[in-house]
Each structure stands twice: as C-alpha cells, then as structure tokens.
Coordinates of C-alpha atoms in Angstrom, one line a residue:
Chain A
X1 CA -5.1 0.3 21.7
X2 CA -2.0 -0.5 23.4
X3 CA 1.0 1.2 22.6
X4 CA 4.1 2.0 23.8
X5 CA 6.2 4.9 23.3
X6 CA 9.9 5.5 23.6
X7 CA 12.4 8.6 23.5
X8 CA 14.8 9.6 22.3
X9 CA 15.5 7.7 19.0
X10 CA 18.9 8.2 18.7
X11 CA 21.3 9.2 21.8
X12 CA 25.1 10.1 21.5
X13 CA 27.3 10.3 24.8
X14 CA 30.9 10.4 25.9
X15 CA 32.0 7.3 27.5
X16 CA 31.8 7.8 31.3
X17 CA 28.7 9.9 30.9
X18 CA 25.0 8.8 31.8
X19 CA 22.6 7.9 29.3
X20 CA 18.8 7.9 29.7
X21 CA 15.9 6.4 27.9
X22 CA 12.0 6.5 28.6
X23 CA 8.9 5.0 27.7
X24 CA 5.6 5.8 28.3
X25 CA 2.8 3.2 27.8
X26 CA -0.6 3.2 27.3
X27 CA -2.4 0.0 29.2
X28 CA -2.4 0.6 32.4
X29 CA -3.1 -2.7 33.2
X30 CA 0.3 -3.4 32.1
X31 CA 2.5 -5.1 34.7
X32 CA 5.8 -6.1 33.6
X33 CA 8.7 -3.7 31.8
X34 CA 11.0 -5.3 30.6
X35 CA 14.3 -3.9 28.4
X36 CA 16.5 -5.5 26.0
X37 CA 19.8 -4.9 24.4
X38 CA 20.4 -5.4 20.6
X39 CA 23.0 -5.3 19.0
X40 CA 24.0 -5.5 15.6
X41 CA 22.9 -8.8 14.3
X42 CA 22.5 -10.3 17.7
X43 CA 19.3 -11.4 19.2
X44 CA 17.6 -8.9 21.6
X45 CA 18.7 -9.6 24.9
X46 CA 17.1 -9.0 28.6
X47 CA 19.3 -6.3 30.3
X48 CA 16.9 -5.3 33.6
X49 CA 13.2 -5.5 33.8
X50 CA 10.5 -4.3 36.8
X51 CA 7.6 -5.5 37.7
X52 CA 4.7 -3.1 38.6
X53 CA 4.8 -3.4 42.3
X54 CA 8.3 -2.0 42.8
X55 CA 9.5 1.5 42.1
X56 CA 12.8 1.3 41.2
X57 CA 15.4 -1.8 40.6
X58 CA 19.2 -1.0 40.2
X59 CA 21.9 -4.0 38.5
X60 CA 25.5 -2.8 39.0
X61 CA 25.5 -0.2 36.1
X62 CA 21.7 -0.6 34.8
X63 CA 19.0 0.8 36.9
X64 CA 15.2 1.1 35.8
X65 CA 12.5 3.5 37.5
X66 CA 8.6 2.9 37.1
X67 CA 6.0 5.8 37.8
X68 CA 2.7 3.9 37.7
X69 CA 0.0 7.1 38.4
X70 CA 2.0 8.9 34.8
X71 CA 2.3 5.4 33.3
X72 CA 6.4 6.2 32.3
X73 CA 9.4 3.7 32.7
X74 CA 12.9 4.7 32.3
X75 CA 16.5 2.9 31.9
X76 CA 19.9 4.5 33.2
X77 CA 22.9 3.5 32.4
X78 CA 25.8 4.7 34.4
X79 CA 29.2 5.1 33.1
X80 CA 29.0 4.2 30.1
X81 CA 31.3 2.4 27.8
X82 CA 31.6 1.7 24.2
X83 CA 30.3 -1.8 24.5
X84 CA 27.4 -0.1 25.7
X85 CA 26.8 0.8 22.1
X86 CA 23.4 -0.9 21.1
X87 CA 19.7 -0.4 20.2
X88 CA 17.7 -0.8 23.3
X89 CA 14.2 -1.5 23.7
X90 CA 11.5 -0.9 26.3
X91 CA 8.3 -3.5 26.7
X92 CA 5.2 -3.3 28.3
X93 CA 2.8 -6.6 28.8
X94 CA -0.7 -6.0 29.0
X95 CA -1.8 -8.5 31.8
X96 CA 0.4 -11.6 33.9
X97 CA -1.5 -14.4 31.8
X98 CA 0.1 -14.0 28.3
X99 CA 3.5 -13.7 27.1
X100 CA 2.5 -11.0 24.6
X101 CA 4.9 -7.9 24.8
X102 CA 4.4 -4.5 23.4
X103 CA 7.3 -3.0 22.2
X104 CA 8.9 0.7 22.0
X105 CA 10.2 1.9 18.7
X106 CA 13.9 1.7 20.0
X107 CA 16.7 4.1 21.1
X108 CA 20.2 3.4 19.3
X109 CA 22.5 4.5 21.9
X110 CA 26.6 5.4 20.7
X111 CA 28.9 6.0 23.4
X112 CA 32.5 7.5 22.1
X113 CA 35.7 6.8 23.8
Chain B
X1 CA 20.9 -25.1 28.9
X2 CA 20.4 -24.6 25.4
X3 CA 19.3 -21.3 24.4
X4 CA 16.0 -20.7 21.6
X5 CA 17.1 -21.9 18.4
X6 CA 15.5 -21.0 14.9
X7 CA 15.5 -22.6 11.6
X8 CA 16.2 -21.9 9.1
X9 CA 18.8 -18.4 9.5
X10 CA 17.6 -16.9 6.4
X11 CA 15.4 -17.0 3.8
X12 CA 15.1 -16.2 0.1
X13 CA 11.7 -16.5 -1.4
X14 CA 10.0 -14.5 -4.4
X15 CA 6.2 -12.9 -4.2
X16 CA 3.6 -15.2 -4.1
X17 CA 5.3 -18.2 -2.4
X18 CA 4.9 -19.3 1.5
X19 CA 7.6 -19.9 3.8
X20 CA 7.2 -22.4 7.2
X21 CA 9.6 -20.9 9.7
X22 CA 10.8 -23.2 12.9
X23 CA 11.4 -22.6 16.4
X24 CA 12.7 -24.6 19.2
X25 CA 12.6 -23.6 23.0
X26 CA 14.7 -23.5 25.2
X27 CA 14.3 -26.7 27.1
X28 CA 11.0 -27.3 29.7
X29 CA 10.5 -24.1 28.3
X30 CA 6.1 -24.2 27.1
X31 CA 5.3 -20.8 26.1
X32 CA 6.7 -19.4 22.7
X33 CA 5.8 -16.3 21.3
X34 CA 6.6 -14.9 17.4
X35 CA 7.5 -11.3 16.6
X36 CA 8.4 -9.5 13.9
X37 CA 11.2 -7.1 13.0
X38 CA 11.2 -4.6 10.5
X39 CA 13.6 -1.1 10.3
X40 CA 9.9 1.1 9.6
X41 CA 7.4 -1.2 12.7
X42 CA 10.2 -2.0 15.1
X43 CA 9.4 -5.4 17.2
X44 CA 5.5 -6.5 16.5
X45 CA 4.1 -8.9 18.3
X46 CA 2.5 -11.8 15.9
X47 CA 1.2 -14.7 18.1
X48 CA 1.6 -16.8 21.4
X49 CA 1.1 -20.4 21.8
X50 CA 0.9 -22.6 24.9
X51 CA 0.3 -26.0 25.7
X52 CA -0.4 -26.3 21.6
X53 CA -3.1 -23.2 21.9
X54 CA -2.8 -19.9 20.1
X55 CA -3.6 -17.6 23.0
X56 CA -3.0 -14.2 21.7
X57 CA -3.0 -13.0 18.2
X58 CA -1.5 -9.6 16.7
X59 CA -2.6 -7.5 14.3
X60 CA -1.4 -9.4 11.2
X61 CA -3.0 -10.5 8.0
X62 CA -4.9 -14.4 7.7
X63 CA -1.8 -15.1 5.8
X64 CA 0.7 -15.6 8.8
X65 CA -0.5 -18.5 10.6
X66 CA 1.6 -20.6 13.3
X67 CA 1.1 -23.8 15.7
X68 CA 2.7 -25.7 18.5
X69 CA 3.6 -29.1 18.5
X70 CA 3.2 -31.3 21.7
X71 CA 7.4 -31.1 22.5
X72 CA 6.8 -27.5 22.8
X73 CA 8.4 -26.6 18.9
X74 CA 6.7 -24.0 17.1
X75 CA 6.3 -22.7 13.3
X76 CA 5.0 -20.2 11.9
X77 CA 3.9 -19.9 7.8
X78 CA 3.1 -16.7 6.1
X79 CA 1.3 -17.4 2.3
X80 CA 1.2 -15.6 -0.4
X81 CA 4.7 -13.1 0.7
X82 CA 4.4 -9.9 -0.3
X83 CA 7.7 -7.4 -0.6
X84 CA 6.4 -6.1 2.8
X85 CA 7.1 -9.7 4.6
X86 CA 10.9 -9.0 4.6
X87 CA 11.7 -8.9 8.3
X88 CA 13.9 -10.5 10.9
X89 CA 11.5 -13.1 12.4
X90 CA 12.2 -13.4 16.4
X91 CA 11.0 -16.4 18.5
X92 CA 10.9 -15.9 22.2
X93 CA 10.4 -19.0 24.8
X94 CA 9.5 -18.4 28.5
X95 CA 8.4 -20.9 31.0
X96 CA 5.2 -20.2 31.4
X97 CA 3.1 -17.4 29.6
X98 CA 2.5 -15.6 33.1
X99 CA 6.6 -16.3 33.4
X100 CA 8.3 -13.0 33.6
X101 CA 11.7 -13.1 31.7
X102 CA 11.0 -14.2 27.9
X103 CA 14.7 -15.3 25.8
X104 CA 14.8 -14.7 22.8
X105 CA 16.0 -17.1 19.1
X106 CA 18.6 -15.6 16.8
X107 CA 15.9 -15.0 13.9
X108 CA 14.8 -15.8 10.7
X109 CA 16.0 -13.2 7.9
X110 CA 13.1 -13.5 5.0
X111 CA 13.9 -11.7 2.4
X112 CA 11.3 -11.3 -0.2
X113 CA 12.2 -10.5 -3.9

C-alpha cells in the first residue's frame, strides 16, 4: 500500500548549523511532495513543496531535492534558528486528481542558540 | 482571505456517544479533505470530498462518516467513540482536488473519556 517513510525522528542542532530530513515513499505514481511545519499547537503549515517533474526547488533558507528512479525526497534547512524549532512533515500524493496526502511519521527538529 | 476554520475547537464526549465536527473553506475554495492526528499514527488521511462527492476514503472504521454541503462546508461524524478516537482532527481546503497547495484548519481536539 502506500506509505511514506521519514528519518530521522528526532533531530538536535546548533543554531547556524544545517539540518536535514528525508523521506522515502512507496507509490511511484506519486507526484507531488509537499512539507509542512507544525508547531506546538498550531496548524500544520506548507513550508516548500516539489512537484515530480523538477529536481530540486530552493526558498531563501528552505530547499527540497527529489530523486524519482530511488523514490526519496529531502528538506534542508540552512542556518538555522531557534524559530526553526518545529515538527516537520513530509507528504506524498498518489496521483494529480485527488487531494489525498500520505503522510511521514514526522521529524521534531530543536535548534539551540 | 479567510483561512480554513473548524468548529467546534475541542471536544469532550464519553464512550459510546457521536460527535458531528464542522469545517469551513477557505473561500472559492471546493475541495476539503479530513485527517487525523494522533501522537502513536501521525497525520492519517480519513476522506475527501468535492463538488458534494466523497472521492477518496482512508482506512477508517464505518463509524467515521462525512459529507459536503453545496457552499463547499464539510462535517464529519464518528459514532459510537471509542478511547481510541481522541485525536486532533485537521481539515484541509484546496481549490481544486488536482490543486497543488492544500491549507490547513486549526483542528478539532476530541477527547474521549
């Protein structure tokens, strides 16, 4: 079935450092990846996403890779500050005429000052 | 624009009971889609609705049922809660269901006792 896979679980870094999550998923008709950013109480929120056609797609701080052939999606984050602090989540959707995501388990990422 | 707004916040209700949860999209918006959120699944995807249609269904008990109304509005019910049904219940609107970027509602906290 479809399934989507994400690592690490937890990350710690020092503010300034890079941080890196990844996802593998399982569909491969999947053709949109999006990532969210959670915080504590909040709603999940869209931080980047890539559609299967492009490689690679950078926003100021945020960048996201895709590797279609090993099926594995990755989010950097450059620089990092403490306001960075959340749980993010990676998604995969399974085909472009439904809305229906399938979600990573989640990477709670703490950057110290 | 208004973002995705859920009713009611949160939710008290004992074993046995159902609970009718409401969600409003943002505006023009036709597509709404219903997960849930627990600490143990992460984000599961429940249903999708469009144009008053449930399109996609998730791997959820008969007991969690939803619908669309004609102004776009959805709800969801779940009969019958068990202890498990506690979870953060998430909304997400999007323009269409092929529409890339989905927003998501604040949530409905159900707690079940």
């Amino acid at each position: 079935g479809e399934n989507v896979e994400q690592h690490p679980s937890t990350l710690s870094v020092q503010e300034g450092d890079s941080a890196v999550i990844k996802c593998t998923y399982s569909d491969s008709a999947s053709n949109y990846f999006p990532w969210y950013k959670q915080e504590l109480g909040k709603r999940p929120q869209l931080i980047i996403d890539i559609r299967s056609n492009v490689g690679e797609k950078k926003d100021q701080r945020i960048a996201v890779t895709l590797n279609k052939t090993a099926k594995h999606f990755s989010l950097h984050i450059t620089e990092t500050q403490p306001e960075d602090s959340a749980v993010y989540f990676c998604a995969a959707r399974g085909s472009s005429n439904t809305g229906k995501l399938i979600f990573g388990q989640g990477t709670t990422l703490q950057v110290k000052p | 624009k208004a973002g995705v707004t859920q009713t009611p916040r949160y939710l008290i209700k004992t074993r046995g009971q159902q609970v009718t949860l409401s969600c409003s999209p943002i505006s023009g918006h036709r597509s709404v889609s219903w997960y849930q959120q627990t600490p143990g699944q992460g984000l599961q995807f429940l249903f999708e609705y469009f144009s008053e249609t449930q399109r996609n269904k998730g791997n959820f008990p008969g007991r969690f049922s939803g619908r669309q109304f004609s102004n776009s509005r959805s709800e969801m019910n779940v009969s019958t809660l068990e202890l498990g049904d506690s979870a953060l219940y998430l909304c997400a609107s999007s323009f269409l269901p092929s529409a890339d970027t989905q927003y998501f509602g604040p949530g409905t906290r159900l707690t079940v006792l």
